[in-house]
Coordinates of C-alpha atoms and ligand atoms in Angstrom, one line a residue:
X1 CA 76.2 66.0 127.1
X2 CA 72.9 66.8 128.7
X3 CA 70.3 68.2 126.4
X4 CA 68.5 71.2 127.9
X5 CA 64.8 70.5 127.7
X6 CA 64.2 74.2 126.8
X7 CA 66.6 73.8 123.8
X8 CA 63.9 72.9 121.2
X9 CA 61.4 75.4 122.6
X10 CA 63.8 78.2 122.4
X11 CA 64.9 77.2 118.8
X12 CA 61.3 77.0 117.7
X13 CA 60.6 80.5 119.2
X14 CA 63.6 81.9 117.3
X15 CA 62.3 80.2 114.1
X16 CA 58.9 81.8 114.7
X17 CA 60.8 85.2 114.6
X18 CA 62.4 84.2 111.3
X19 CA 65.7 83.4 112.9
X20 CA 67.5 80.4 111.6
X21 CA 71.0 79.3 110.6
X22 CA 73.5 79.5 109.3
X23 CA 74.9 82.5 111.3
X24 CA 78.3 83.8 110.2
X25 CA 79.3 85.1 113.7
X26 CA 77.8 85.2 117.2
X27 CA 78.6 87.9 119.8
X28 CA 77.9 88.2 123.5
X29 CA 77.9 91.9 124.6
X30 CA 79.0 92.7 128.1
X31 CA 78.0 95.5 130.4
X32 CA 77.6 98.8 128.6
X33 CA 78.5 97.5 125.1
X34 CA 74.9 97.4 123.7
X35 CA 75.5 100.1 121.2
X36 CA 77.1 97.6 118.9
X37 CA 73.6 96.7 117.7
X38 CA 73.2 100.2 116.3
X39 CA 75.3 99.0 113.3
X40 CA 73.1 96.0 112.6
X41 CA 71.1 96.2 109.3
X42 CA 67.6 94.7 109.2
X43 CA 67.7 93.7 112.9
X44 CA 65.3 91.2 114.3
X45 CA 65.1 91.7 118.0
X46 CA 63.8 89.1 120.5
X47 CA 63.5 89.7 124.2
X48 CA 65.1 86.9 126.3
X49 CA 61.8 86.8 128.2
X50 CA 60.1 85.5 125.0
X51 CA 62.4 82.5 124.9
X52 CA 61.3 79.6 127.1
X53 CA 64.0 78.6 129.6
X54 CA 66.4 81.4 128.5
X55 CA 68.5 82.9 131.3
X56 CA 67.4 86.5 131.7
X57 CA 70.5 88.1 133.3
X58 CA 69.5 90.8 135.8
X59 CA 72.4 93.3 135.5
X60 CA 71.9 97.0 134.6
X61 CA 73.8 97.9 131.4
X62 CA 72.4 94.7 129.7
X63 CA 69.5 95.0 127.4
X64 CA 68.4 91.3 127.8
X65 CA 67.5 90.7 124.3
X66 CA 69.0 89.1 121.2
X67 CA 69.4 90.8 117.8
X68 CA 69.9 89.0 114.6
X69 CA 70.7 90.8 111.3
X70 CA 73.6 91.9 109.1
X71 CA 76.6 93.5 110.6
X72 CA 79.3 94.8 108.2
X73 CA 78.1 92.3 105.6
X74 CA 77.9 89.2 107.8
X75 CA 74.9 87.5 109.4
X76 CA 75.2 87.8 113.1
X77 CA 73.4 86.7 116.2
X78 CA 74.1 89.2 119.1
X79 CA 73.2 88.4 122.7
X80 CA 72.8 91.8 124.3
X81 CA 73.7 90.9 127.8
X82 CA 74.5 87.7 129.6
X83 CA 73.6 85.8 132.8
X84 CA 76.4 85.5 135.3
X85 CA 77.5 82.9 137.7
X86 CA 77.0 85.3 140.6
X87 CA 73.3 85.6 139.8
X88 CA 72.4 82.2 141.0
X89 CA 75.5 80.2 141.5
X90 CA 75.2 78.1 138.3
X91 CA 78.4 78.1 136.3
X92 CA 76.5 76.6 133.3
X93 CA 73.9 79.3 133.3
X94 CA 74.8 80.2 129.7
X95 CA 74.5 76.6 128.4
X96 CA 71.2 77.3 126.5
X97 CA 72.3 80.5 124.7
X98 CA 75.5 78.8 123.6
X99 CA 73.9 75.5 122.9
X100 CA 71.5 77.2 120.5
X101 CA 74.5 78.3 118.4
X102 CA 75.3 74.7 117.5
X103 CA 71.9 74.5 115.9
X104 CA 72.6 77.7 114.0
X105 CA 75.7 76.3 112.2
X106 CA 78.3 76.6 115.0
X107 CA 79.5 80.1 114.2
X108 CA 82.6 81.6 115.6
X109 CA 81.8 83.3 118.9
X110 CA 83.1 86.7 120.0
X111 CA 82.6 87.2 123.7
X112 CA 83.0 90.7 125.1
X113 CA 83.1 91.9 128.7
X114 CA 84.0 94.8 130.9
X115 CA 87.1 94.2 132.9
X116 CA 89.5 95.7 135.4
X117 CA 93.1 96.0 134.2
X118 CA 96.2 95.2 136.2
X119 CA 98.5 96.8 133.6
X120 CA 99.1 100.6 133.6
X121 CA 99.5 100.6 129.8
X122 CA 96.0 99.2 129.3
X123 CA 94.0 101.8 131.2
X124 CA 90.3 102.6 131.3
X125 CA 88.7 102.9 127.9
X126 CA 91.2 100.5 126.2
X127 CA 90.4 97.2 124.5
X128 CA 92.3 94.0 125.2
X129 CA 92.2 90.6 123.5
X130 CA 92.1 87.7 125.9
X131 CA 94.8 85.2 125.2
X132 CA 94.2 82.8 128.0
X133 CA 92.4 82.6 131.3
X134 CA 92.7 81.5 134.9
X135 CA 89.7 79.9 136.5
X136 CA 90.7 80.6 140.1
X137 CA 87.2 80.1 141.5
X138 CA 86.9 76.4 140.9
X139 CA 83.3 76.2 139.6
X140 CA 83.3 74.7 136.2
X141 CA 80.2 74.5 133.9
X142 CA 81.1 70.9 132.9
X143 CA 80.8 69.5 136.4
X144 CA 78.2 66.8 136.2
X145 CA 78.5 66.5 132.5
X146 CA 79.2 62.9 131.3
X147 CA 81.3 61.2 128.7
X148 CA 84.8 61.7 127.5
X149 CA 83.9 64.9 125.7
X150 CA 83.8 66.7 129.1
X151 CA 87.6 66.5 129.3
X152 CA 87.8 69.6 127.1
X153 CA 91.4 70.7 126.0
X154 CA 91.9 74.3 126.9
X155 CA 95.2 75.0 125.0
X156 CA 94.4 77.6 122.4
X157 CA 90.9 77.9 123.8
X158 CA 91.0 81.5 122.5
X159 CA 91.3 80.7 118.9
X160 CA 94.6 81.8 117.4
X161 CA 93.1 82.5 113.9
X162 CA 90.3 84.6 115.3
X163 CA 92.8 86.5 117.5
X164 CA 95.1 87.1 114.4
X165 CA 92.0 88.4 112.5
X166 CA 91.1 90.8 115.4
X167 CA 94.7 92.0 115.7
X168 CA 94.8 92.7 112.0
X169 CA 91.4 94.5 112.1
X170 CA 92.7 96.6 115.0
X171 CA 95.8 97.7 113.1
X172 CA 93.7 98.4 110.0
X173 CA 91.1 100.5 111.9
X174 CA 93.7 102.2 114.1
X175 CA 92.2 100.8 117.2
X176 CA 94.7 100.1 119.9
X177 CA 94.2 96.5 121.1
X178 CA 96.2 95.1 124.1
X179 CA 96.5 91.4 125.0
X180 CA 96.3 89.7 128.2
X181 CA 95.4 86.8 130.5
X182 CA 91.9 87.2 132.2
X183 CA 91.3 85.9 135.7
X184 CA 87.7 85.1 136.6
X185 CA 86.5 86.2 140.0
X186 CA 83.0 85.2 140.7
X187 CA 81.9 88.7 141.9
X188 CA 79.4 90.2 142.4
X189 CA 81.6 92.1 145.0
X190 CA 84.6 93.7 143.3
X191 CA 88.1 92.4 144.4
X192 CA 90.0 93.6 147.4
X193 CA 93.3 95.3 146.8
X194 CA 95.0 92.2 148.2
X195 CA 93.2 90.0 145.8
X196 CA 94.3 92.2 142.9
X197 CA 97.9 91.9 144.1
X198 CA 97.5 88.1 144.2
X199 CA 96.0 88.1 140.7
X200 CA 99.1 90.0 139.4
X201 CA 101.4 87.4 141.0
X202 CA 99.4 84.6 139.4
X203 CA 100.0 86.1 136.0
X204 CA 96.7 87.9 135.3
X205 CA 96.5 91.1 133.3
X206 CA 92.7 91.5 133.5
X207 CA 90.1 90.6 136.0
X208 CA 86.3 90.2 135.5
X209 CA 83.2 88.3 136.6
X210 CA 82.1 86.5 133.3
X211 CA 83.5 84.9 130.2
X212 CA 85.5 82.1 131.5
X213 CA 82.6 79.6 132.0
X214 CA 81.2 80.6 128.7
X215 CA 84.5 79.8 127.0
X216 CA 84.6 76.4 128.6
X217 CA 81.0 75.7 127.5
X218 CA 81.6 77.0 124.0
X219 CA 84.8 74.8 123.7
X220 CA 82.7 71.9 124.8
X221 CA 80.3 72.6 122.0
X222 CA 83.2 72.9 119.6
X223 CA 82.7 76.5 118.9
X224 CA 85.7 78.7 118.0
X225 CA 86.0 81.5 120.5
X226 CA 87.7 84.9 120.9
X227 CA 87.1 87.3 123.7
X228 CA 87.6 91.0 124.0
X229 CA 87.7 92.9 127.3
X230 CA 86.8 96.6 127.5
X231 CA 88.9 98.0 130.3
X232 CA 86.6 100.1 132.6
X233 CA 89.0 100.6 135.4
X234 CA 92.2 99.7 137.1
X235 CA 92.1 96.7 139.5
X236 CA 91.1 97.7 143.1
X237 CA 94.0 99.5 144.8
X238 CA 96.0 100.1 141.7
X239 CA 96.5 103.7 140.9
X240 CA 93.7 104.6 143.2
X241 CA 91.4 102.1 141.5
X242 CA 88.1 101.6 143.5
X243 CA 85.8 100.0 140.9
X244 CA 82.1 100.7 140.9
X245 CA 79.4 99.4 138.7
X246 CA 78.2 102.7 137.4
X247 CA 81.8 103.5 136.2
X248 CA 81.8 100.0 134.5
X249 CA 78.7 100.9 132.6
X250 CA 79.8 104.5 131.7
X251 CA 83.3 103.7 130.6
X252 CA 82.2 100.7 128.6
X253 CA 79.5 102.8 126.9
X254 CA 82.1 105.2 125.7
X255 CA 84.6 102.6 124.7
X256 CA 81.9 100.7 122.8
X257 CA 82.7 102.9 119.8
X258 CA 86.2 101.4 119.5
X259 CA 84.7 98.0 119.6
X260 CA 82.4 98.9 116.8
X261 CA 85.3 100.0 114.7
X262 CA 87.2 96.8 115.5
X263 CA 84.2 94.7 114.4
X264 CA 83.9 96.8 111.2
X265 CA 87.5 95.8 110.3
X266 CA 87.1 92.2 111.5
X267 CA 83.7 90.9 110.3
X268 CA 84.1 91.4 106.6
X269 CA 87.5 89.4 106.7
X270 CA 86.2 86.6 108.9
X271 CA 86.7 83.2 107.4
Ligands
HPA1 N1 86.8 93.5 138.7 C1 85.9 92.5 138.3 N2 85.0 92.8 137.3 C2 85.1 93.9 136.7 C3 85.9 95.0 137.0 C4 86.9 94.7 138.0 O1 87.7 95.6 138.4 N3 85.7 96.0 136.2 C5 84.7 95.6 135.3 N4 84.3 94.4 135.6

């Protein structure tokens, strides 16, 4: 696989900040979910802008920094915000942040995102574990990659053991946790009601603008992945759903407390 020329530079910048492996768990925080870092003990924070070649991500509701420290007893690296395909049209825009993880011990990766729901029982403010995805858009971050390793199997891409652990943690912490298939729309415009009806027919439960290319890249790197959606709204046209970015930010901000409880139950038991 192509080695990003910025890879060594970013790693050395992290080392200069005292960040080195092995990391027990890595997280990517989606829109409005930044408060998770409030639970981190002894945090070391590095702005993405201080890391050569690192994708900045230009979305409000993302802090654009990483935080390394101890979260519920485990050493974590948290990316507070991500870059999206819709920012520049590169499905592999998260290659460097995810590639860095391989040099830090290939920790399990927990992706989070804000999403629209297609299921009335998973309404705004609820959390849902992604069980599988649909890459309807076509762009794939491995296009242009070489070698047989690019033919990444995607059965159980969302690691069953991590999912079990998250489900157990949810039960233990009393956090309702739904499950569903996530369909990636590129954004940045939200879907039309007709597209949401189509997504339902195709078997989706959740819709969003991130995560899918990251899961493909992470699996290419051999990382174990789980992904959690924070439902911020019903899909466009469902039950009056007319999604808006400020709503995404605000609802995710409130729901982030449930995510923090989920992590409190999950991380100490992570194997
Ligand atoms: N669609 C796509 N992305 C989203 C949504 C949505 O309804 N809500 C939050 N992110």
